[in-house]
CSV table of C-alpha atoms and ligand atoms in Angstrom, one decimal:
chain,number,residue,atom,x,y,z
A,878,MET,CA,0.0,0.0,0.0
A,879,GLU,CA,1.1,3.5,-0.7
A,880,LEU,CA,1.6,5.5,2.5
A,881,LEU,CA,1.4,8.9,0.7
A,882,SER,CA,-2.1,8.1,-0.6
A,883,LEU,CA,-3.5,7.7,2.9
A,884,ASN,CA,-4.9,10.5,5.0
A,885,ARG,CA,-4.5,10.6,8.8
A,886,GLN,CA,-7.8,8.9,9.5
A,887,GLU,CA,-7.1,6.1,7.1
A,888,LEU,CA,-3.7,5.5,8.5
A,889,ARG,CA,-5.0,5.4,12.0
A,890,LYS,CA,-7.6,2.9,11.0
A,891,TYR,CA,-5.0,0.8,9.3
A,892,MET,CA,-2.8,0.8,12.4
A,893,GLU,CA,-5.8,-0.4,14.4
A,894,SER,CA,-6.4,-3.1,11.9
A,895,LEU,CA,-2.8,-4.3,12.4
A,896,GLY,CA,-3.4,-4.4,16.2
A,897,TYR,CA,-1.5,-1.2,17.0
A,898,GLU,CA,-2.7,1.9,18.7
A,899,PRO,CA,-4.0,4.6,16.3
A,900,PHE,CA,-1.5,7.1,17.5
A,901,ARG,CA,1.2,5.1,15.9
A,902,ALA,CA,-0.1,6.6,12.6
A,903,ASP,CA,0.6,10.1,13.9
A,904,GLN,CA,4.1,9.2,14.8
A,905,ILE,CA,4.8,7.8,11.3
A,906,LEU,CA,3.2,10.9,9.7
A,907,LYS,CA,5.4,13.2,11.7
A,908,TRP,CA,8.5,11.4,10.5
A,909,VAL,CA,7.4,11.5,6.9
A,910,TYR,CA,5.9,15.0,6.6
A,911,LYS,CA,7.7,17.0,9.3
A,912,LYS,CA,11.2,15.4,9.4
A,913,PHE,CA,11.1,14.1,5.8
A,914,THR,CA,12.5,10.8,7.1
A,915,THR,CA,11.2,8.0,4.9
A,916,ASP,CA,13.2,5.1,6.2
A,917,PHE,CA,11.0,3.2,8.7
A,918,SER,CA,14.0,1.8,10.5
A,919,SER,CA,15.0,5.4,11.6
A,920,MET,CA,11.6,6.2,13.2
A,921,SER,CA,12.9,5.8,16.7
A,922,ASP,CA,9.7,6.3,18.7
A,923,VAL,CA,7.8,3.6,16.7
A,924,PRO,CA,8.0,0.2,18.3
A,925,LYS,CA,10.7,-2.0,16.9
A,926,LYS,CA,8.3,-4.8,15.8
A,927,LEU,CA,6.2,-2.3,13.8
A,928,ARG,CA,9.3,-0.7,12.3
A,929,GLU,CA,10.3,-4.1,11.0
A,930,GLU,CA,6.8,-4.9,9.7
A,931,LEU,CA,6.2,-1.5,7.9
A,932,PRO,CA,8.5,-2.0,4.9
A,933,LYS,CA,6.5,-5.1,4.0
A,934,LEU,CA,3.2,-3.3,4.3
A,935,LEU,CA,3.7,0.3,3.2
A,936,SER,CA,5.9,2.1,0.7
A,937,VAL,CA,6.8,5.8,0.9
A,938,HIS,CA,8.6,6.6,-2.3
A,939,CYS,CA,7.0,5.5,-5.5
A,940,LEU,CA,9.1,7.6,-7.9
A,941,GLU,CA,12.6,6.6,-8.9
A,942,PRO,CA,14.9,9.7,-9.1
A,943,LEU,CA,16.6,9.7,-12.4
A,944,GLY,CA,18.4,13.0,-12.3
A,945,ARG,CA,18.4,16.7,-12.1
A,946,VAL,CA,19.5,19.6,-14.2
A,947,PRO,CA,20.8,22.5,-12.1
A,948,ALA,CA,20.6,26.1,-13.3
A,949,PRO,CA,21.3,29.4,-11.4
A,950,ASP,CA,17.6,30.0,-10.6
A,951,ALA,CA,16.0,26.6,-10.8
A,952,VAL,CA,16.6,22.8,-10.7
A,953,LYS,CA,14.7,20.5,-12.9
A,954,TYR,CA,14.2,17.0,-11.4
A,955,MET,CA,13.3,13.9,-13.4
A,956,PHE,CA,11.6,10.8,-12.0
A,957,ARG,CA,10.4,7.5,-13.3
A,958,THR,CA,7.0,6.0,-12.2
A,959,ARG,CA,6.8,2.3,-11.4
A,960,ASP,CA,5.2,1.7,-14.8
A,961,GLY,CA,8.0,3.5,-16.6
A,962,HIS,CA,6.7,7.0,-17.3
A,963,LEU,CA,8.9,10.0,-16.9
A,964,VAL,CA,7.7,12.8,-14.6
A,965,GLU,CA,9.4,16.3,-14.3
A,966,THR,CA,9.4,18.6,-11.3
A,967,VAL,CA,11.1,22.0,-11.1
A,968,LEU,CA,12.4,23.7,-7.9
A,969,ILE,CA,12.4,27.4,-8.4
A,970,LYS,CA,14.7,29.6,-6.4
A,971,GLU,CA,12.9,32.9,-5.7
A,972,ARG,CA,14.6,35.9,-3.9
A,973,ASP,CA,13.6,34.7,-0.4
A,974,HIS,CA,11.8,31.4,-0.8
A,975,LEU,CA,11.6,28.2,-2.8
A,976,THR,CA,8.7,27.2,-5.0
A,977,LEU,CA,8.1,23.7,-6.3
A,978,CYS,CA,6.4,23.3,-9.6
A,979,VAL,CA,4.8,19.9,-9.6
A,980,SER,CA,3.4,17.8,-12.4
A,981,SER,CA,-0.2,16.4,-12.2
A,982,GLN,CA,-0.2,14.2,-15.3
A,983,VAL,CA,2.2,12.4,-17.6
A,984,GLY,CA,1.9,14.6,-20.7
A,985,CYS,CA,-1.2,16.6,-21.3
A,986,ALA,CA,-4.3,16.3,-23.5
A,987,VAL,CA,-5.1,20.0,-23.6
A,988,GLY,CA,-2.9,20.6,-26.6
A,989,CYS,CA,-1.9,24.3,-26.3
A,990,THR,CA,0.0,24.9,-29.5
A,991,PHE,CA,2.9,26.7,-27.8
A,992,CYS,CA,3.5,24.0,-25.2
A,993,ALA,CA,6.2,21.3,-25.4
A,994,THR,CA,4.4,19.1,-22.9
A,995,ALA,CA,1.4,18.8,-25.3
A,996,VAL,CA,3.6,17.4,-28.1
A,997,ASP,CA,3.3,13.8,-26.9
A,998,GLY,CA,-0.3,14.0,-25.7
A,999,LEU,CA,-1.6,12.6,-22.4
A,1000,ARG,CA,-0.3,9.3,-21.1
A,1001,ARG,CA,-2.1,9.1,-17.8
A,1002,ASN,CA,-3.0,11.0,-14.6
A,1003,LEU,CA,-0.6,10.9,-11.7
A,1004,GLU,CA,-1.8,9.3,-8.5
A,1005,VAL,CA,-2.0,11.2,-5.2
A,1006,HIS,CA,1.2,9.5,-3.9
A,1007,GLU,CA,3.0,10.3,-7.2
A,1008,ILE,CA,2.2,14.0,-6.8
A,1009,LEU,CA,3.2,14.1,-3.1
A,1010,ASP,CA,6.4,12.1,-3.7
A,1011,GLN,CA,7.6,14.8,-6.1
A,1012,PHE,CA,7.5,17.1,-3.1
A,1013,LEU,CA,9.1,14.7,-0.6
A,1014,GLN,CA,12.0,13.7,-2.9
A,1015,VAL,CA,12.9,17.3,-3.8
A,1016,GLN,CA,12.6,18.4,-0.2
A,1017,ARG,CA,14.9,15.6,0.9
A,1018,ASP,CA,17.4,16.9,-1.7
A,1019,THR,CA,17.1,20.5,-0.5
A,1020,SER,CA,18.3,22.0,2.8
A,1021,GLU,CA,15.8,24.9,2.8
A,1022,ARG,CA,12.1,24.2,3.5
A,1023,ILE,CA,9.8,24.4,0.4
A,1024,ARG,CA,6.8,26.4,1.3
A,1025,ASN,CA,5.2,27.1,-2.1
A,1026,VAL,CA,3.7,24.7,-4.5
A,1027,VAL,CA,2.4,25.5,-8.0
A,1028,PHE,CA,0.6,22.9,-10.1
A,1029,MET,CA,2.2,24.2,-13.3
A,1030,GLY,CA,4.3,21.2,-14.3
A,1031,MET,CA,3.3,18.6,-16.8
A,1032,GLY,CA,-0.5,18.3,-17.2
A,1033,GLU,CA,-3.7,20.1,-16.6
A,1034,PRO,CA,-4.4,19.8,-12.9
A,1035,LEU,CA,-8.1,20.2,-13.1
A,1036,ALA,CA,-8.3,17.3,-15.6
A,1037,ASN,CA,-7.0,15.2,-12.7
A,1038,TYR,CA,-9.3,16.8,-10.2
A,1039,GLU,CA,-9.8,14.2,-7.5
A,1040,ASN,CA,-6.1,13.3,-7.2
A,1041,VAL,CA,-5.0,17.0,-7.2
A,1042,LYS,CA,-7.6,17.8,-4.6
A,1043,ARG,CA,-6.6,15.0,-2.3
A,1044,ALA,CA,-2.9,15.8,-2.7
A,1045,SER,CA,-3.6,19.4,-1.9
A,1046,GLU,CA,-5.6,18.4,1.2
A,1047,ILE,CA,-2.6,16.5,2.4
A,1048,MET,CA,-0.3,19.4,1.6
A,1049,VAL,CA,-2.4,21.8,3.7
A,1050,SER,CA,-3.2,19.5,6.6
A,1051,PRO,CA,-1.5,20.2,9.9
A,1052,TRP,CA,-0.5,16.5,10.1
A,1053,GLY,CA,0.7,16.6,6.5
A,1054,LEU,CA,3.0,19.2,4.9
A,1055,ASP,CA,1.2,21.9,6.7
A,1056,LEU,CA,1.5,24.4,3.8
A,1057,SER,CA,-0.6,27.5,3.8
A,1058,LYS,CA,-3.5,27.3,1.4
A,1059,ARG,CA,-2.4,30.7,0.0
A,1060,ARG,CA,0.9,29.1,-1.0
A,1061,ILE,CA,-0.5,26.5,-3.3
A,1062,THR,CA,-1.5,27.6,-6.8
A,1063,ILE,CA,-3.6,25.6,-9.2
A,1064,SER,CA,-2.8,26.7,-12.7
A,1065,THR,CA,-5.4,25.7,-15.3
A,1066,SER,CA,-6.0,26.2,-19.0
A,1067,GLY,CA,-9.6,27.1,-18.0
A,1068,LEU,CA,-11.7,24.0,-17.8
A,1069,ILE,CA,-15.1,25.5,-17.0
A,1070,ARG,CA,-16.9,22.5,-15.4
A,1071,GLN,CA,-14.0,21.8,-13.1
A,1072,LEU,CA,-13.6,25.4,-12.2
A,1073,GLU,CA,-17.3,25.4,-11.1
A,1074,LYS,CA,-16.6,22.3,-9.0
A,1075,MET,CA,-13.5,24.0,-7.5
A,1076,ALA,CA,-15.6,27.1,-6.7
A,1077,SER,CA,-17.8,25.1,-4.4
A,1078,ASP,CA,-15.1,22.9,-2.8
A,1079,ARG,CA,-14.1,23.7,0.8
A,1080,VAL,CA,-10.4,23.3,0.3
A,1081,MET,CA,-9.9,23.9,-3.4
A,1082,LYS,CA,-11.7,27.2,-3.5
A,1083,GLU,CA,-9.2,28.6,-0.9
A,1084,LEU,CA,-6.1,27.8,-3.1
A,1085,ASN,CA,-4.6,30.3,-5.4
A,1086,LEU,CA,-6.0,30.2,-8.9
A,1087,ALA,CA,-4.1,31.0,-12.1
A,1088,VAL,CA,-5.7,30.7,-15.5
A,1089,SER,CA,-3.8,30.5,-18.8
A,1090,LEU,CA,-5.6,33.1,-20.8
A,1091,ASN,CA,-3.1,33.8,-23.6
A,1092,ALA,CA,-5.5,35.6,-25.9
A,1093,PRO,CA,-8.1,38.3,-25.5
A,1094,SER,CA,-10.7,36.9,-28.0
A,1095,GLN,CA,-12.4,33.6,-28.6
A,1096,GLU,CA,-11.0,33.4,-32.1
A,1097,LEU,CA,-7.4,33.8,-31.2
A,1098,ARG,CA,-7.7,31.7,-28.1
A,1099,GLU,CA,-9.0,28.8,-30.1
A,1100,ARG,CA,-6.0,29.1,-32.4
A,1101,ILE,CA,-3.5,28.9,-29.5
A,1102,MET,CA,-5.5,26.7,-27.2
A,1103,PRO,CA,-7.9,24.3,-28.9
A,1104,ILE,CA,-9.5,23.6,-25.5
A,1105,ALA,CA,-11.2,27.0,-25.9
A,1106,LYS,CA,-13.6,25.5,-28.5
A,1107,THR,CA,-15.3,23.5,-25.7
A,1108,ASN,CA,-14.5,26.0,-23.0
A,1109,PRO,CA,-15.5,29.3,-24.6
A,1110,LEU,CA,-13.9,32.5,-23.4
A,1111,LYS,CA,-17.3,34.2,-22.6
A,1112,GLU,CA,-18.3,31.3,-20.4
A,1113,LEU,CA,-14.9,31.1,-18.8
A,1114,MET,CA,-15.0,34.8,-17.8
A,1115,ARG,CA,-18.5,34.3,-16.3
A,1116,VAL,CA,-17.1,31.5,-14.1
A,1117,LEU,CA,-14.0,33.6,-13.1
A,1118,VAL,CA,-16.0,36.7,-12.4
A,1119,ASN,CA,-18.2,34.7,-10.0
A,1120,PHE,CA,-15.4,32.6,-8.4
A,1121,PRO,CA,-15.5,33.1,-4.6
A,1122,LEU,CA,-12.6,35.2,-3.5
A,1123,SER,CA,-11.9,36.3,0.0
A,1124,ARG,CA,-10.7,39.9,0.6
A,1125,TYR,CA,-7.4,40.8,-1.1
A,1126,ARG,CA,-7.3,37.6,-3.1
A,1127,ARG,CA,-7.1,37.9,-6.9
A,1128,ILE,CA,-7.1,35.4,-9.8
A,1129,THR,CA,-3.9,35.5,-11.8
A,1130,LEU,CA,-4.4,35.5,-15.6
A,1131,GLU,CA,-1.3,34.1,-17.3
A,1132,TYR,CA,-0.6,35.6,-20.7
A,1133,VAL,CA,2.2,34.0,-22.7
A,1134,LEU,CA,3.4,36.7,-25.2
A,1135,ILE,CA,4.2,35.1,-28.5
A,1136,LYS,CA,5.9,37.1,-31.3
A,1137,ASP,CA,3.4,38.4,-33.9
A,1138,LEU,CA,0.6,36.2,-32.6
A,1139,ASN,CA,-0.9,37.7,-29.5
A,1140,ASP,CA,1.6,40.4,-28.5
A,1141,GLY,CA,0.4,43.6,-30.2
A,1142,PRO,CA,-1.0,46.7,-28.5
A,1143,GLU,CA,-4.3,45.9,-30.2
A,1144,HIS,CA,-4.4,42.6,-28.3
A,1145,ALA,CA,-3.6,44.5,-25.1
A,1146,ARG,CA,-6.5,46.9,-25.7
A,1147,GLU,CA,-8.8,43.9,-26.3
A,1148,LEU,CA,-7.6,42.4,-23.1
A,1149,VAL,CA,-8.5,45.7,-21.3
A,1150,ARG,CA,-12.0,45.5,-22.8
A,1151,LEU,CA,-12.3,41.9,-21.6
A,1152,ILE,CA,-11.3,42.3,-18.0
A,1153,GLY,CA,-11.0,46.1,-17.3
A,1154,LYS,CA,-14.5,46.1,-15.7
A,1155,TYR,CA,-13.3,43.5,-13.2
A,1156,ARG,CA,-9.8,44.9,-12.6
A,1157,LYS,CA,-10.0,44.3,-8.9
A,1158,ARG,CA,-10.5,40.5,-9.4
A,1159,PHE,CA,-7.5,39.9,-11.6
A,1160,LYS,CA,-3.8,40.4,-11.9
A,1161,VAL,CA,-2.1,39.7,-15.2
A,1162,ASN,CA,1.2,37.9,-15.6
A,1163,LEU,CA,2.8,38.6,-18.9
A,1164,ILE,CA,5.2,35.8,-19.7
A,1165,PRO,CA,7.6,36.3,-22.7
A,1166,TYR,CA,7.5,33.0,-24.6
A,1167,ASN,CA,10.4,30.6,-24.0
A,1168,PRO,CA,11.4,29.3,-27.4
A,1169,ASP,CA,11.5,25.6,-27.7
A,1170,PRO,CA,13.4,23.7,-30.5
A,1171,VAL,CA,10.3,21.6,-31.4
A,1172,LEU,CA,7.9,24.5,-31.7
A,1173,PRO,CA,7.7,27.2,-34.3
A,1174,TYR,CA,7.1,30.2,-32.0
A,1175,GLU,CA,9.4,33.1,-31.0
A,1176,ARG,CA,9.8,35.4,-28.1
A,1177,PRO,CA,8.8,39.1,-28.8
A,1178,THR,CA,11.3,41.9,-28.2
A,1179,LEU,CA,11.4,43.4,-24.8
A,1180,ASP,CA,10.1,46.7,-26.2
A,1181,ARG,CA,7.0,45.0,-27.4
A,1182,VAL,CA,6.5,43.2,-24.1
A,1183,TYR,CA,6.7,46.5,-22.2
A,1184,GLU,CA,4.5,48.3,-24.7
A,1185,PHE,CA,1.9,45.6,-24.0
A,1186,GLN,CA,2.3,46.1,-20.3
A,1187,LYS,CA,1.9,49.9,-20.6
A,1188,VAL,CA,-1.5,49.5,-22.3
A,1189,LEU,CA,-2.7,47.5,-19.3
A,1190,TRP,CA,-1.2,49.9,-16.8
A,1191,LYS,CA,-2.9,52.8,-18.5
A,1192,ALA,CA,-6.2,51.1,-17.8
A,1193,ASN,CA,-5.2,50.6,-14.2
A,1194,LEU,CA,-4.8,46.9,-14.5
A,1195,SER,CA,-2.3,45.1,-12.4
A,1196,ALA,CA,0.2,43.6,-14.9
A,1197,LEU,CA,3.7,42.1,-14.2
A,1198,VAL,CA,6.2,40.9,-16.7
A,1199,ARG,CA,7.4,37.5,-15.4
A,1200,PHE,CA,10.4,35.7,-17.0
A,1201,SER,CA,9.9,32.0,-16.4
A,1202,LYS,CA,12.7,30.7,-14.2
A,1203,GLY,CA,14.6,27.7,-15.4
A,1204,ALA,CA,14.2,28.4,-19.1
A,1205,ASP,CA,17.8,27.4,-19.7
A,1206,VAL,CA,17.1,23.9,-18.3
A,1207,PHE,CA,13.8,23.6,-20.2
A,1208,GLY,CA,12.0,23.7,-16.9
A,1209,ALA,CA,10.0,26.9,-17.7
A,1210,CYS,CA,6.4,27.3,-18.4
A,1211,GLY,CA,5.2,24.9,-21.1
A,1212,GLN,CA,8.6,23.3,-21.5
A,1213,LEU,CA,8.5,20.2,-19.4
A,1214,ARG,CA,9.1,17.3,-21.7
A,1215,ASN,CA,11.7,14.8,-20.6
A,1216,ARG,CA,15.1,15.9,-21.8
A,1217,SER,CA,18.6,15.0,-20.8
A,1218,VAL,CA,19.5,15.2,-17.1
A,1219,VAL,CA,22.3,15.1,-14.6
A,1220,LYS,CA,21.9,12.1,-12.3
A,1221,PHE,CA,21.3,12.8,-8.7
A,1222,LYS,CA,21.5,10.9,-5.5
A,1223,PRO,CA,19.3,12.3,-2.8
A,1224,HIS,CA,21.3,14.9,-0.8
A,1225,GLY,CA,24.0,15.6,-3.3
A,1226,GLN,CA,26.7,14.2,-5.4
A,1227,GLU,CA,26.1,14.6,-9.1
A,1228,SER,CA,27.4,12.8,-12.1
A,1229,GLU,CA,26.8,13.5,-15.8
A,1230,VAL,CA,24.4,11.2,-17.6
A,1231,GLY,CA,22.2,11.4,-20.7
A,1232,ARG,CA,18.7,10.2,-20.8
B,2022,LIG,S1,0.3,24.7,-21.3
B,2022,LIG,FE1,-0.4,23.4,-19.6
B,2022,LIG,S2,-2.6,22.9,-20.2
B,2022,LIG,FE2,-1.5,23.7,-22.1
B,2022,LIG,S3,-0.8,21.8,-23.1
B,2022,LIG,FE3,0.8,22.6,-21.8
B,2022,LIG,S4,0.7,21.5,-19.9
B,2022,LIG,FE4,-1.3,21.2,-21.0
């Protein structure tokens, strides 16, 4: 059985079923999620007999670490699932904290035309324990505590709704990773039905929400993101405008700027017309496109990026230019797609290896 897929109540029941006191579950969870110790034999306050039994009953790590690619501002990790799929996770070094960009699926079915992950299509959803193990393995390889998680890696998190929800619940639980709900971000391409579900979910509605908009009109959005055909922009805006937000919280609209496609001042003006009325609900992240060798798109000049931003600013919209960290290791937005890596052993020593 996979330990990381169990919540506290389930593990307590399981301990009881084995003839142990339920509080043994709390001891184990403390080792795993607070001390990041995943070797049962080191769990010194757990009875010796149970410590010896546990490896035969439960497994903690389900992902095999294959390697990592370090860069000045990010580290891309690569893992293999038990059934042989490759999963990528990126640790981003911000000025004063670390953010972990986790994958929720192997590949992605959404098919955004600018995205390298989409090239191979969807293989499968990641399970709860496969999502959480990305965190544990990277945390064990990192001396500083990771306090921010973004579901912006491979896959559309809302297309794997139940597993992402359960993993998020464990991330925010006091007995789990105990992260703040405000420090977990769900980044979606804008799946309307799932957004409606999220809006009425006790835990999910409290998480940060980022929506990949990428175009100010239905016609252009359909060209860049085919998913817009079944999730029309007008309907998406209706859901976002009604999404429950507590005070001071805003929805982030991600806008990847692609040269000569969606980066003109006319597009910026159209974006103002689309969201200007609701400016207090949204902030816009303008992300200059990260060119990828397998895709035909280019990054606009910086002048053009700042011209776009100025149009939004003039309309009093909050708009930041964000350069995706880790672009030089292909770990930036829309670039996760299993490339060469440097092998890593947890806690250190690297050696060169190809994929
Ligand atoms: S940008 Fe996100 S939603 Fe779009 S294809 Fe890539 S991984 Fe999927």
